[in-house]
Coordinates of C-alpha atoms and ligand atoms in Angstrom, one line a residue:
Chain A
M1209 CA 0.0 0.0 0.0
T1210 CA 1.4 3.4 -0.9
A1211 CA 1.4 6.0 1.8
K1212 CA -0.9 9.0 1.6
I1213 CA 2.0 11.4 2.1
E1214 CA 5.6 10.5 1.7
M1215 CA 8.5 12.9 2.1
N1216 CA 12.0 11.8 1.1
N1217 CA 15.1 13.7 1.9
V1218 CA 13.4 17.1 1.6
V1219 CA 15.9 20.0 1.9
K1220 CA 15.1 23.7 2.1
S1221 CA 17.3 26.7 2.8
F1222 CA 16.4 30.3 3.1
G1223 CA 19.4 32.2 1.9
S1224 CA 22.4 30.7 3.8
K1225 CA 20.1 29.3 6.5
E1226 CA 19.5 25.6 6.1
V1227 CA 16.1 25.0 7.7
L1228 CA 15.2 21.5 6.4
K1229 CA 18.2 19.1 6.2
G1230 CA 16.6 16.0 4.7
I1231 CA 13.1 15.3 6.1
N1232 CA 11.9 11.8 5.8
L1233 CA 8.3 11.2 6.7
S1234 CA 5.4 9.0 5.7
I1235 CA 1.8 9.0 6.7
E1236 CA -0.7 6.3 6.0
K1237 CA -4.2 7.1 4.8
G1238 CA -6.5 7.8 7.8
E1239 CA -3.6 8.2 10.2
S1240 CA -3.1 11.2 12.5
L1241 CA 0.5 12.3 12.8
V1242 CA 1.6 14.8 15.3
I1243 CA 4.8 16.7 14.8
I1244 CA 6.6 18.1 17.8
G1245 CA 9.8 20.0 18.1
G1246 CA 11.4 23.2 19.3
S1247 CA 10.5 26.6 18.0
G1248 CA 12.0 27.5 14.7
T1249 CA 13.0 24.0 13.8
G1250 CA 11.1 24.0 10.5
K1251 CA 7.7 22.4 11.4
S1252 CA 5.6 25.0 9.6
V1253 CA 8.0 25.0 6.6
T1254 CA 7.6 21.2 6.4
L1255 CA 3.8 21.6 6.1
K1256 CA 4.1 24.4 3.6
C1257 CA 6.4 22.2 1.4
V1258 CA 3.7 19.5 1.2
L1259 CA 1.1 22.2 0.4
G1260 CA 3.4 23.5 -2.4
L1261 CA 3.5 27.0 -0.8
I1262 CA 7.2 26.6 -0.5
K1263 CA 9.3 24.9 -3.1
P1264 CA 11.9 22.5 -1.6
D1265 CA 15.5 22.8 -2.9
S1266 CA 15.7 19.1 -3.3
G1267 CA 14.0 15.8 -2.3
S1268 CA 10.7 14.2 -3.2
I1269 CA 7.2 14.6 -1.9
K1270 CA 4.6 12.1 -3.0
I1271 CA 0.9 12.3 -2.4
D1272 CA -0.9 9.0 -3.2
G1273 CA 2.3 8.0 -4.9
Q1274 CA 2.3 11.0 -7.2
E1275 CA 5.3 13.3 -7.1
I1276 CA 4.1 16.8 -6.5
T1277 CA 7.2 18.9 -6.5
T1278 CA 7.2 18.9 -10.3
L1279 CA 3.5 19.6 -10.9
E1280 CA 2.3 22.5 -12.9
T1281 CA 0.4 25.2 -11.0
H1282 CA -3.1 24.2 -12.2
E1283 CA -2.5 20.5 -11.6
H1284 CA -1.4 21.5 -8.2
D1285 CA -4.6 23.6 -7.7
I1286 CA -6.7 20.5 -8.4
L1287 CA -4.7 18.4 -6.0
M1288 CA -5.2 21.1 -3.3
R1289 CA -9.0 20.5 -3.4
Q1290 CA -8.5 17.5 -1.1
F1291 CA -6.5 19.5 1.4
G1292 CA -7.4 21.7 4.3
M1293 CA -5.0 23.8 6.3
L1294 CA -5.2 25.7 9.6
F1295 CA -2.4 28.3 9.5
Q1296 CA -0.4 29.1 12.6
G1297 CA -1.4 32.7 12.5
G1298 CA -5.1 32.0 11.5
A1299 CA -4.7 33.8 8.1
L1300 CA -8.4 34.7 8.0
F1301 CA -9.5 37.0 5.2
D1302 CA -10.0 40.3 7.0
S1303 CA -12.1 41.8 4.2
L1304 CA -14.8 39.1 4.5
P1305 CA -17.2 38.4 7.4
V1306 CA -16.7 35.3 9.5
W1307 CA -19.2 33.1 7.8
E1308 CA -17.8 33.8 4.4
N1309 CA -14.4 33.0 5.6
V1310 CA -15.6 29.6 6.8
A1311 CA -17.6 29.1 3.6
F1312 CA -14.9 30.3 1.3
G1313 CA -13.7 26.9 0.0
L1314 CA -17.3 25.8 -0.4
I1315 CA -18.3 28.8 -2.5
H1316 CA -15.2 29.2 -4.6
G1317 CA -13.6 25.8 -4.5
Q1318 CA -16.8 23.6 -4.7
K1319 CA -19.0 26.2 -6.4
M1320 CA -21.8 25.7 -3.8
D1321 CA -24.6 28.3 -3.8
K1322 CA -24.3 30.9 -1.0
I1323 CA -27.3 29.8 1.0
S1324 CA -26.3 26.2 1.4
A1325 CA -22.7 27.3 2.0
R1326 CA -23.9 29.6 4.8
T1327 CA -25.8 26.8 6.4
I1328 CA -22.8 24.6 6.5
A1329 CA -20.6 27.4 7.7
L1330 CA -22.9 28.0 10.7
K1331 CA -22.7 24.3 11.6
K1332 CA -18.9 24.4 11.5
I1333 CA -18.9 27.6 13.6
K1334 CA -20.9 25.7 16.2
A1335 CA -18.7 22.7 15.9
V1336 CA -15.7 24.7 17.0
G1337 CA -17.6 25.8 20.1
M1338 CA -18.7 29.3 19.0
D1339 CA -22.0 31.0 18.8
E1340 CA -23.8 31.5 15.5
S1341 CA -24.0 35.2 16.3
V1342 CA -20.3 35.7 15.3
A1343 CA -21.1 34.8 11.7
D1344 CA -21.6 38.3 10.5
L1345 CA -18.8 39.9 12.4
Y1346 CA -15.4 40.6 10.8
P1347 CA -12.3 38.6 11.9
A1348 CA -10.7 41.8 13.4
E1349 CA -13.6 41.9 15.8
L1350 CA -12.8 38.5 17.3
S1351 CA -10.3 37.6 20.0
G1352 CA -7.1 35.7 19.1
G1353 CA -8.5 32.3 20.3
M1354 CA -11.8 32.9 18.5
Q1355 CA -9.9 33.7 15.2
K1356 CA -8.0 30.5 15.6
R1357 CA -11.2 28.5 15.9
I1358 CA -12.8 30.2 13.0
S1359 CA -9.7 29.4 11.0
L1360 CA -10.1 25.8 12.0
A1361 CA -13.7 25.8 11.0
R1362 CA -12.6 27.1 7.6
A1363 CA -10.0 24.4 7.2
I1364 CA -12.5 21.6 7.8
A1365 CA -15.5 23.1 6.1
T1366 CA -15.0 21.3 2.8
T1367 CA -14.4 18.0 4.6
P1368 CA -11.0 17.5 3.0
D1369 CA -9.2 14.2 2.8
V1370 CA -6.0 15.6 4.2
I1371 CA -6.0 18.2 6.9
F1372 CA -3.0 20.1 8.3
F1373 CA -3.3 21.8 11.7
D1374 CA -0.5 24.2 12.6
E1375 CA -0.7 24.7 16.4
P1376 CA -4.5 24.3 16.7
T1377 CA -4.7 24.7 20.4
T1378 CA -2.2 27.5 21.0
G1379 CA -3.9 30.5 22.6
L1380 CA -7.0 28.5 23.7
D1381 CA -8.2 27.9 27.2
P1382 CA -7.8 24.2 28.4
I1383 CA -11.5 23.5 27.9
M1384 CA -11.7 24.9 24.4
A1385 CA -8.4 23.1 23.6
D1386 CA -10.1 19.8 24.5
V1387 CA -13.1 20.7 22.3
I1388 CA -10.7 21.2 19.5
N1389 CA -8.8 18.0 20.2
N1390 CA -12.1 16.1 20.1
L1391 CA -13.0 17.8 16.8
I1392 CA -9.7 16.8 15.2
R1393 CA -10.0 13.3 16.5
Q1394 CA -13.5 13.2 15.0
C1395 CA -12.3 14.4 11.6
V1396 CA -9.8 11.5 11.5
K1397 CA -12.0 8.8 13.0
D1398 CA -15.5 9.6 11.6
L1399 CA -14.6 11.2 8.4
G1400 CA -11.5 9.1 7.7
A1401 CA -9.3 12.1 7.1
T1402 CA -5.5 12.0 7.2
A1403 CA -4.2 14.6 9.6
M1404 CA -0.9 16.2 10.3
T1405 CA -0.8 18.4 13.4
I1406 CA 2.0 20.6 14.7
T1407 CA 1.7 21.2 18.4
H1408 CA 3.7 22.2 21.5
D1409 CA 0.8 21.1 23.7
M1410 CA 1.7 17.5 24.9
A1411 CA -1.8 16.9 26.3
S1412 CA -3.2 17.7 22.9
A1413 CA -0.5 15.5 21.1
R1414 CA -1.4 12.5 23.3
K1415 CA -5.1 12.9 22.5
I1416 CA -4.8 13.4 18.8
A1417 CA -1.9 11.3 17.7
D1418 CA -1.7 7.8 16.2
K1419 CA 1.9 8.5 15.6
I1420 CA 4.3 11.2 16.8
A1421 CA 7.4 12.5 15.0
M1422 CA 9.9 14.8 16.5
I1423 CA 11.8 17.3 14.4
H1424 CA 15.1 18.7 15.5
D1425 CA 17.8 20.6 13.6
G1426 CA 15.9 20.1 10.3
Q1427 CA 15.5 16.4 10.5
I1428 CA 13.0 13.9 11.9
I1429 CA 15.0 12.4 14.8
W1430 CA 12.4 10.1 16.2
S1431 CA 8.9 8.8 15.5
G1432 CA 6.6 6.3 17.1
T1433 CA 3.3 5.9 18.9
V1434 CA 2.3 7.7 22.1
E1435 CA 3.1 4.6 24.1
E1436 CA 6.5 4.3 22.6
M1437 CA 7.1 7.9 23.3
D1438 CA 6.5 7.4 27.0
N1439 CA 8.8 4.5 27.2
T1440 CA 11.6 5.7 25.0
D1441 CA 15.0 6.3 26.3
N1442 CA 15.6 8.9 23.6
L1443 CA 17.0 11.9 25.5
Y1444 CA 15.7 14.4 23.0
I1445 CA 12.1 13.2 23.4
E1446 CA 12.6 12.9 27.2
Q1447 CA 13.7 16.5 27.4
F1448 CA 10.9 17.8 25.2
I1449 CA 8.0 16.0 26.8
H1450 CA 9.1 17.0 30.2
G1451 CA 9.9 20.5 29.2
R1452 CA 13.4 20.7 30.7
A1453 CA 15.7 23.6 30.0
E1454 CA 18.7 21.2 30.3
G1455 CA 19.3 18.4 27.8
P1456 CA 20.6 17.4 24.4
I1457 CA 18.2 19.8 22.5
T1458 CA 19.6 22.9 24.2
N1459 CA 23.2 21.7 24.7
N1460 CA 24.3 22.0 21.1
S1461 CA 22.4 25.1 20.3
D1462 CA 23.4 28.7 20.8
I1463 CA 21.2 29.2 23.9
V1464 CA 23.8 27.5 26.1
A1465 CA 26.9 27.9 24.0
Chain B
M854 CA 43.2 50.5 -9.6
T855 CA 41.3 48.2 -7.2
L856 CA 39.0 51.1 -6.4
L857 CA 38.2 51.5 -10.1
L858 CA 37.6 47.7 -10.4
N859 CA 35.4 47.7 -7.3
S860 CA 33.3 50.6 -8.5
C861 CA 32.9 48.9 -11.9
Q862 CA 31.9 45.7 -10.1
N863 CA 29.3 47.7 -8.1
I864 CA 27.9 49.4 -11.2
G865 CA 27.7 46.0 -12.9
A866 CA 26.0 44.4 -10.0
T867 CA 23.5 47.2 -9.7
L868 CA 22.8 47.0 -13.5
L869 CA 22.3 43.3 -13.3
G870 CA 20.0 43.6 -10.4
F871 CA 18.0 46.3 -12.2
L872 CA 17.7 44.1 -15.3
A873 CA 16.7 41.1 -13.2
S874 CA 13.9 43.1 -11.5
I875 CA 12.6 44.3 -14.9
G876 CA 12.5 40.6 -15.8
R877 CA 10.6 39.7 -12.7
V878 CA 8.1 42.5 -13.2
A879 CA 7.6 41.5 -16.8
F880 CA 7.0 37.9 -15.8
F881 CA 4.5 39.0 -13.2
A882 CA 2.7 41.2 -15.7
G883 CA 2.6 38.3 -18.2
Q884 CA 1.2 35.9 -15.5
S885 CA -1.4 38.5 -14.5
V886 CA -2.6 39.4 -18.0
G887 CA -2.8 35.7 -18.8
H888 CA -5.2 35.1 -15.9
I889 CA -7.5 38.0 -17.1
F890 CA -8.8 35.9 -20.0
K891 CA -9.3 32.6 -18.1
G892 CA -12.1 32.1 -15.6
P893 CA -13.2 31.8 -12.9
F894 CA -13.9 35.5 -12.7
F895 CA -14.5 37.2 -9.4
V896 CA -17.1 39.8 -10.4
R897 CA -17.8 41.0 -6.9
N898 CA -14.1 41.8 -6.3
L899 CA -13.9 43.6 -9.6
L900 CA -16.9 45.8 -8.8
R901 CA -15.4 46.6 -5.4
Q902 CA -12.2 47.7 -7.2
F903 CA -14.2 49.8 -9.6
M904 CA -15.5 51.6 -6.6
D905 CA -12.2 51.8 -4.8
I906 CA -10.0 52.8 -7.7
G907 CA -12.6 54.7 -9.8
Y908 CA -15.3 56.3 -7.7
Y909 CA -13.3 57.1 -4.6
S910 CA -10.5 58.7 -6.7
L911 CA -13.0 61.2 -8.2
P912 CA -12.6 64.0 -5.6
V913 CA -8.8 63.9 -5.7
V914 CA -8.6 63.8 -9.5
G915 CA -11.4 66.4 -9.9
L916 CA -9.7 68.9 -7.5
T917 CA -6.4 68.4 -9.1
A918 CA -7.8 69.0 -12.6
L919 CA -9.9 72.1 -11.5
F920 CA -6.9 73.9 -10.0
T921 CA -4.6 72.9 -12.7
G922 CA -7.0 74.3 -15.4
M923 CA -7.4 77.5 -13.4
V924 CA -3.7 78.1 -12.8
L925 CA -3.0 77.2 -16.5
A926 CA -5.3 80.0 -17.7
L927 CA -3.7 82.5 -15.3
Q928 CA -0.1 81.5 -16.2
S929 CA -0.6 81.4 -19.9
Y930 CA -2.4 84.7 -19.8
T931 CA 0.4 86.5 -17.9
G932 CA 3.0 84.8 -20.0
F933 CA 1.4 85.3 -23.4
S934 CA 0.5 89.0 -22.8
R935 CA 4.2 89.7 -23.1
F936 CA 3.9 88.7 -26.8
N937 CA 0.4 90.1 -27.2
A938 CA -0.8 86.6 -27.7
E939 CA -3.5 86.4 -25.1
G940 CA -5.8 84.9 -27.7
A941 CA -3.9 81.6 -27.3
V942 CA -5.0 81.0 -23.7
A943 CA -8.1 78.9 -24.6
A944 CA -6.0 76.7 -27.0
V945 CA -3.2 76.3 -24.5
V946 CA -5.6 75.3 -21.7
I947 CA -7.5 72.7 -23.6
L948 CA -4.4 71.1 -25.3
S949 CA -2.3 71.0 -22.1
I950 CA -5.1 69.5 -20.1
T951 CA -6.2 66.8 -22.5
R952 CA -2.8 65.8 -23.8
E953 CA -0.6 66.1 -20.8
L954 CA -1.8 67.4 -17.5
A955 CA -5.0 65.5 -16.8
P956 CA -3.5 62.1 -17.6
V957 CA -0.1 62.7 -15.9
L958 CA -1.4 64.4 -12.8
A959 CA -4.4 62.0 -12.4
G960 CA -1.9 59.2 -12.9
L961 CA 0.4 60.5 -10.2
M962 CA -2.4 61.2 -7.8
V963 CA -3.8 57.7 -8.3
A964 CA -0.3 56.3 -7.9
G965 CA -0.2 57.9 -4.4
R966 CA -3.7 56.9 -3.5
V967 CA -4.4 53.6 -5.1
G968 CA -0.9 52.2 -5.7
A969 CA -0.1 52.6 -2.1
S970 CA -3.3 51.1 -0.8
I971 CA -3.1 48.1 -3.2
A972 CA 0.5 47.4 -2.1
A973 CA -0.3 47.8 1.5
E974 CA -3.4 45.6 1.3
I975 CA -1.8 42.8 -0.7
G976 CA 1.4 43.1 1.2
T977 CA -0.5 42.6 4.5
M978 CA -2.3 39.6 3.0
R979 CA 1.1 38.1 2.0
V980 CA 2.6 38.7 5.4
T981 CA -0.4 37.3 7.3
E982 CA -0.4 34.2 5.0
Q983 CA -3.8 35.1 3.6
I984 CA -2.4 34.6 0.1
D985 CA -1.2 31.2 1.1
A986 CA -4.6 30.5 2.5
L987 CA -6.2 31.3 -0.8
S988 CA -4.1 28.7 -2.5
T989 CA -5.0 26.1 0.0
L990 CA -8.7 26.9 -0.6
S991 CA -8.2 26.2 -4.3
V992 CA -8.5 29.8 -5.3
N993 CA -5.8 31.2 -7.5
P994 CA -4.5 34.4 -5.9
Y995 CA -3.8 36.0 -9.3
K996 CA -7.4 35.6 -10.3
Y997 CA -8.9 36.6 -7.0
L998 CA -6.6 39.6 -6.1
I999 CA -4.5 40.7 -9.0
V1000 CA -6.8 40.5 -12.0
P1001 CA -9.6 42.7 -10.5
R1002 CA -7.2 45.4 -9.5
I1003 CA -5.4 45.5 -12.8
L1004 CA -8.6 45.5 -14.8
A1005 CA -10.1 48.2 -12.6
G1006 CA -7.0 50.4 -12.8
T1007 CA -6.8 50.1 -16.6
L1008 CA -10.4 50.7 -17.2
M1009 CA -11.1 53.3 -14.5
L1010 CA -8.3 55.7 -15.1
P1011 CA -9.4 56.7 -18.6
I1012 CA -12.9 57.5 -17.2
L1013 CA -11.3 59.5 -14.4
V1014 CA -9.2 61.4 -16.9
L1015 CA -12.1 62.1 -19.2
I1016 CA -13.9 63.7 -16.2
G1017 CA -10.7 65.4 -15.3
D1018 CA -10.5 66.9 -18.8
L1019 CA -13.9 68.4 -18.5
I1020 CA -13.3 69.8 -15.0
G1021 CA -9.9 71.1 -16.0
V1022 CA -11.1 72.9 -19.1
F1023 CA -14.0 74.2 -17.0
G1024 CA -11.5 75.6 -14.4
G1025 CA -9.6 77.4 -17.2
Y1026 CA -12.9 78.7 -18.5
L1027 CA -13.9 80.1 -15.1
V1028 CA -10.7 82.0 -14.6
S1029 CA -10.7 83.3 -18.2
I1030 CA -14.2 84.6 -18.1
H1031 CA -14.4 85.9 -14.5
V1032 CA -10.8 87.0 -13.8
L1033 CA -9.3 87.7 -17.2
D1034 CA -12.5 89.1 -18.8
F1035 CA -12.6 86.9 -21.9
G1036 CA -15.8 86.8 -23.9
V1037 CA -17.8 83.5 -23.3
G1038 CA -18.5 82.9 -27.0
S1039 CA -15.1 83.5 -28.3
Y1040 CA -13.4 81.5 -25.6
L1041 CA -15.6 78.5 -26.1
S1042 CA -15.3 78.6 -29.9
Q1043 CA -11.5 78.9 -29.7
S1044 CA -11.3 76.0 -27.4
W1045 CA -13.6 73.9 -29.5
D1046 CA -11.8 74.8 -32.8
T1047 CA -8.4 73.9 -31.4
L1048 CA -9.4 70.5 -30.0
E1049 CA -8.9 67.4 -32.2
T1050 CA -9.8 63.9 -31.6
I1051 CA -6.2 62.7 -31.2
D1052 CA -5.7 65.1 -28.3
V1053 CA -8.3 63.4 -26.2
V1054 CA -7.5 59.9 -27.5
S1055 CA -3.8 60.2 -26.8
G1056 CA -4.7 61.5 -23.3
L1057 CA -7.0 58.6 -22.6
T1058 CA -4.5 56.1 -24.0
K1059 CA -2.0 57.4 -21.5
A1060 CA -4.5 57.1 -18.8
A1061 CA -5.2 53.4 -19.5
V1062 CA -1.4 52.7 -19.6
F1063 CA -0.9 54.6 -16.4
G1064 CA -3.8 52.9 -14.7
F1065 CA -2.3 49.5 -15.7
L1066 CA 1.2 50.5 -14.4
V1067 CA -0.1 51.8 -11.1
S1068 CA -2.2 48.8 -10.3
L1069 CA 0.5 46.4 -11.6
M1070 CA 3.3 48.0 -9.5
G1071 CA 1.0 48.0 -6.4
C1072 CA 0.2 44.3 -6.9
Y1073 CA 3.7 43.3 -7.7
H1074 CA 5.3 45.0 -4.7
G1075 CA 2.5 43.8 -2.4
F1076 CA 2.6 40.3 -3.7
N1077 CA 6.4 40.1 -3.2
S1078 CA 6.4 42.0 0.1
G1079 CA 9.0 41.2 2.6
R1080 CA 8.2 40.0 6.1
G1081 CA 6.6 42.0 8.8
A1082 CA 5.4 45.6 9.0
Q1083 CA 8.7 46.8 7.6
G1084 CA 8.2 44.6 4.5
V1085 CA 4.8 46.1 3.9
G1086 CA 6.1 49.6 4.4
A1087 CA 8.9 49.1 1.9
A1088 CA 6.4 47.5 -0.6
T1089 CA 4.2 50.6 -0.3
T1090 CA 7.0 53.0 -0.9
N1091 CA 8.4 51.0 -3.8
A1092 CA 5.0 50.8 -5.4
V1093 CA 4.5 54.6 -5.3
V1094 CA 8.0 55.5 -6.4
S1095 CA 8.2 52.9 -9.2
S1096 CA 4.8 53.7 -10.6
S1097 CA 5.4 57.4 -10.5
I1098 CA 8.7 57.0 -12.4
L1099 CA 7.1 54.6 -14.9
I1100 CA 4.3 57.1 -15.5
L1101 CA 6.8 59.8 -16.4
V1102 CA 8.8 57.5 -18.7
F1103 CA 5.8 56.1 -20.5
N1104 CA 4.3 59.6 -20.8
Y1105 CA 7.3 60.5 -22.9
V1106 CA 7.2 57.3 -24.9
I1107 CA 3.5 57.6 -25.7
T1108 CA 3.7 61.2 -26.6
Q1109 CA 6.5 60.4 -29.0
V1110 CA 4.4 57.6 -30.6
F1111 CA 1.3 59.8 -31.0
F1112 CA 2.8 63.1 -32.1
S1113 CA 5.9 62.5 -34.2
Ligands
ATP1972 N1 9.5 32.7 4.1 C1 10.6 32.6 4.8 N2 11.7 33.3 4.5 C2 12.9 33.2 5.3 N3 13.0 32.4 6.4 C3 11.9 31.6 6.7 C4 10.7 31.7 6.0 N4 9.8 30.8 6.6 C5 10.5 30.3 7.6 N5 11.7 30.8 7.7 C6 12.7 30.4 8.7 O1 12.7 29.0 8.8 C7 12.9 28.6 10.2 C8 11.8 27.6 10.5 O2 10.5 28.3 10.5 P1 9.2 27.5 10.9 O3 8.1 28.6 10.8 O4 9.0 26.3 10.1 O5 9.4 27.2 12.4 P2 8.4 26.3 13.4 O6 9.1 25.0 13.6 O7 7.1 26.3 12.8 O8 8.5 27.2 14.7 P3 7.3 27.6 15.7 O9 7.0 26.4 16.6 O10 7.8 28.7 16.4 O11 6.1 27.9 14.8 C9 12.9 29.8 11.0 O12 14.2 30.1 11.4 C10 12.4 30.9 10.1 O13 13.1 32.1 10.4
MG1973 MG1 5.4 27.2 13.1

């Protein structure tokens, strides 16, 4: 069986700064992968490479066995229809009201009429734990956490096959975070979506993940199940999940040196 | 010797950089124009840009034209009276307005108003990843953002300039009649007799080109904005400066093409 997403030796530099130094990663269909790792290690860049928003310098990325780094723009647009993405910063369209943000992919991607699209949008707004009354507000009128949830609603509104969540629970209170965790779990379990989530929130990671991968210094240095993570003697994982300032992650970086 | 070599090297590098950026702008323009003819079309965005670029620029362009026409009548009268050629005032006003001043001044005003706001808006969308979000929602950013703005710029500026022509000539007329004591009938007939179709057509052609340039530079710099508030700020400045310079350059080129 071919993996849903497969990254092989993906390398990306910005100027002289090498961010990804050979990422190898594969996700099966219907699997939920959580990526953990320090700030600035290239997690968001990794997602953007798969989405084609950033072109890797070298390496291969395959979706359903099809190489995507060499696709033409319009072929890529078509491929994108099965993808949903929650951006780390929300990336809501500030010129559109909340409901149109959520319904954007339905109206423009799937050519749905506005009335049905609005109905679905309202449902999704409720699903992320918000009141329907926010539908006609503009994103700038919402709090940071509310924007994040609307952005999540937008990412899942088209019920995509593959969903990427970049820090879905950052900036949310613990209760809302759990609502979102359940929602992501539900997308994978009930809808059969393949999910890739970046998070620093270990409680969330444990809840969402079928598999966890840790990225450090531009490479995947460990991957396994939650259970394996708890029993591993990998010092990097240990340090990260216990949140210690001292350990191998910080030792060879410039923080200590 | 090394100093000479170094400065040659610097000049060479600057020149290469300049040529490279012309190439990038041309590529961007080609991409954008290509998307104009292929759907899907975002009509609502286009209408909004018609309003933003056309309708809301009316006051600025109208005032500019009015005072330009007025000062033109005054200046040409005081200048020409030295040669006893006051009779040429009407002709000078209408030709300068239609051929040169309405398109160039409207273009520059719109560059400041619209070029800057396009660059700031699209730049902010780039920086806050809204442009990336468009792609992930299977909407092509060129079609959704760039095409409506370039179309609106290219189509609206000629209309603005036509209105500016009328207002500018009217401004000259006001000053000539009420301040300089010209006769209404003779002033109007002189104006009308001087004017030829090509004067207006060349002015409107300029307007369309300037409108295209302003919106193109706004979109280009916004689309390629650097990161953060600083990036957006630089994009805005670059959009205004580059479109103003391009307006002046193309003004010369188009005049040459039409009148020689
Ligand atoms: N468009 C870009 N241009 C230049 N450098 C970039 C760009 N995008 C990311 N980087 C750099 O790549 C590195 C990794 O960025 P990335 O956003 O992937 O980090 P991250 O792992 O998601 O961190 P965080 O957990 O803080 O979100 C950073 O050092 C960043 O400065
Ligand atoms: Mg990130």
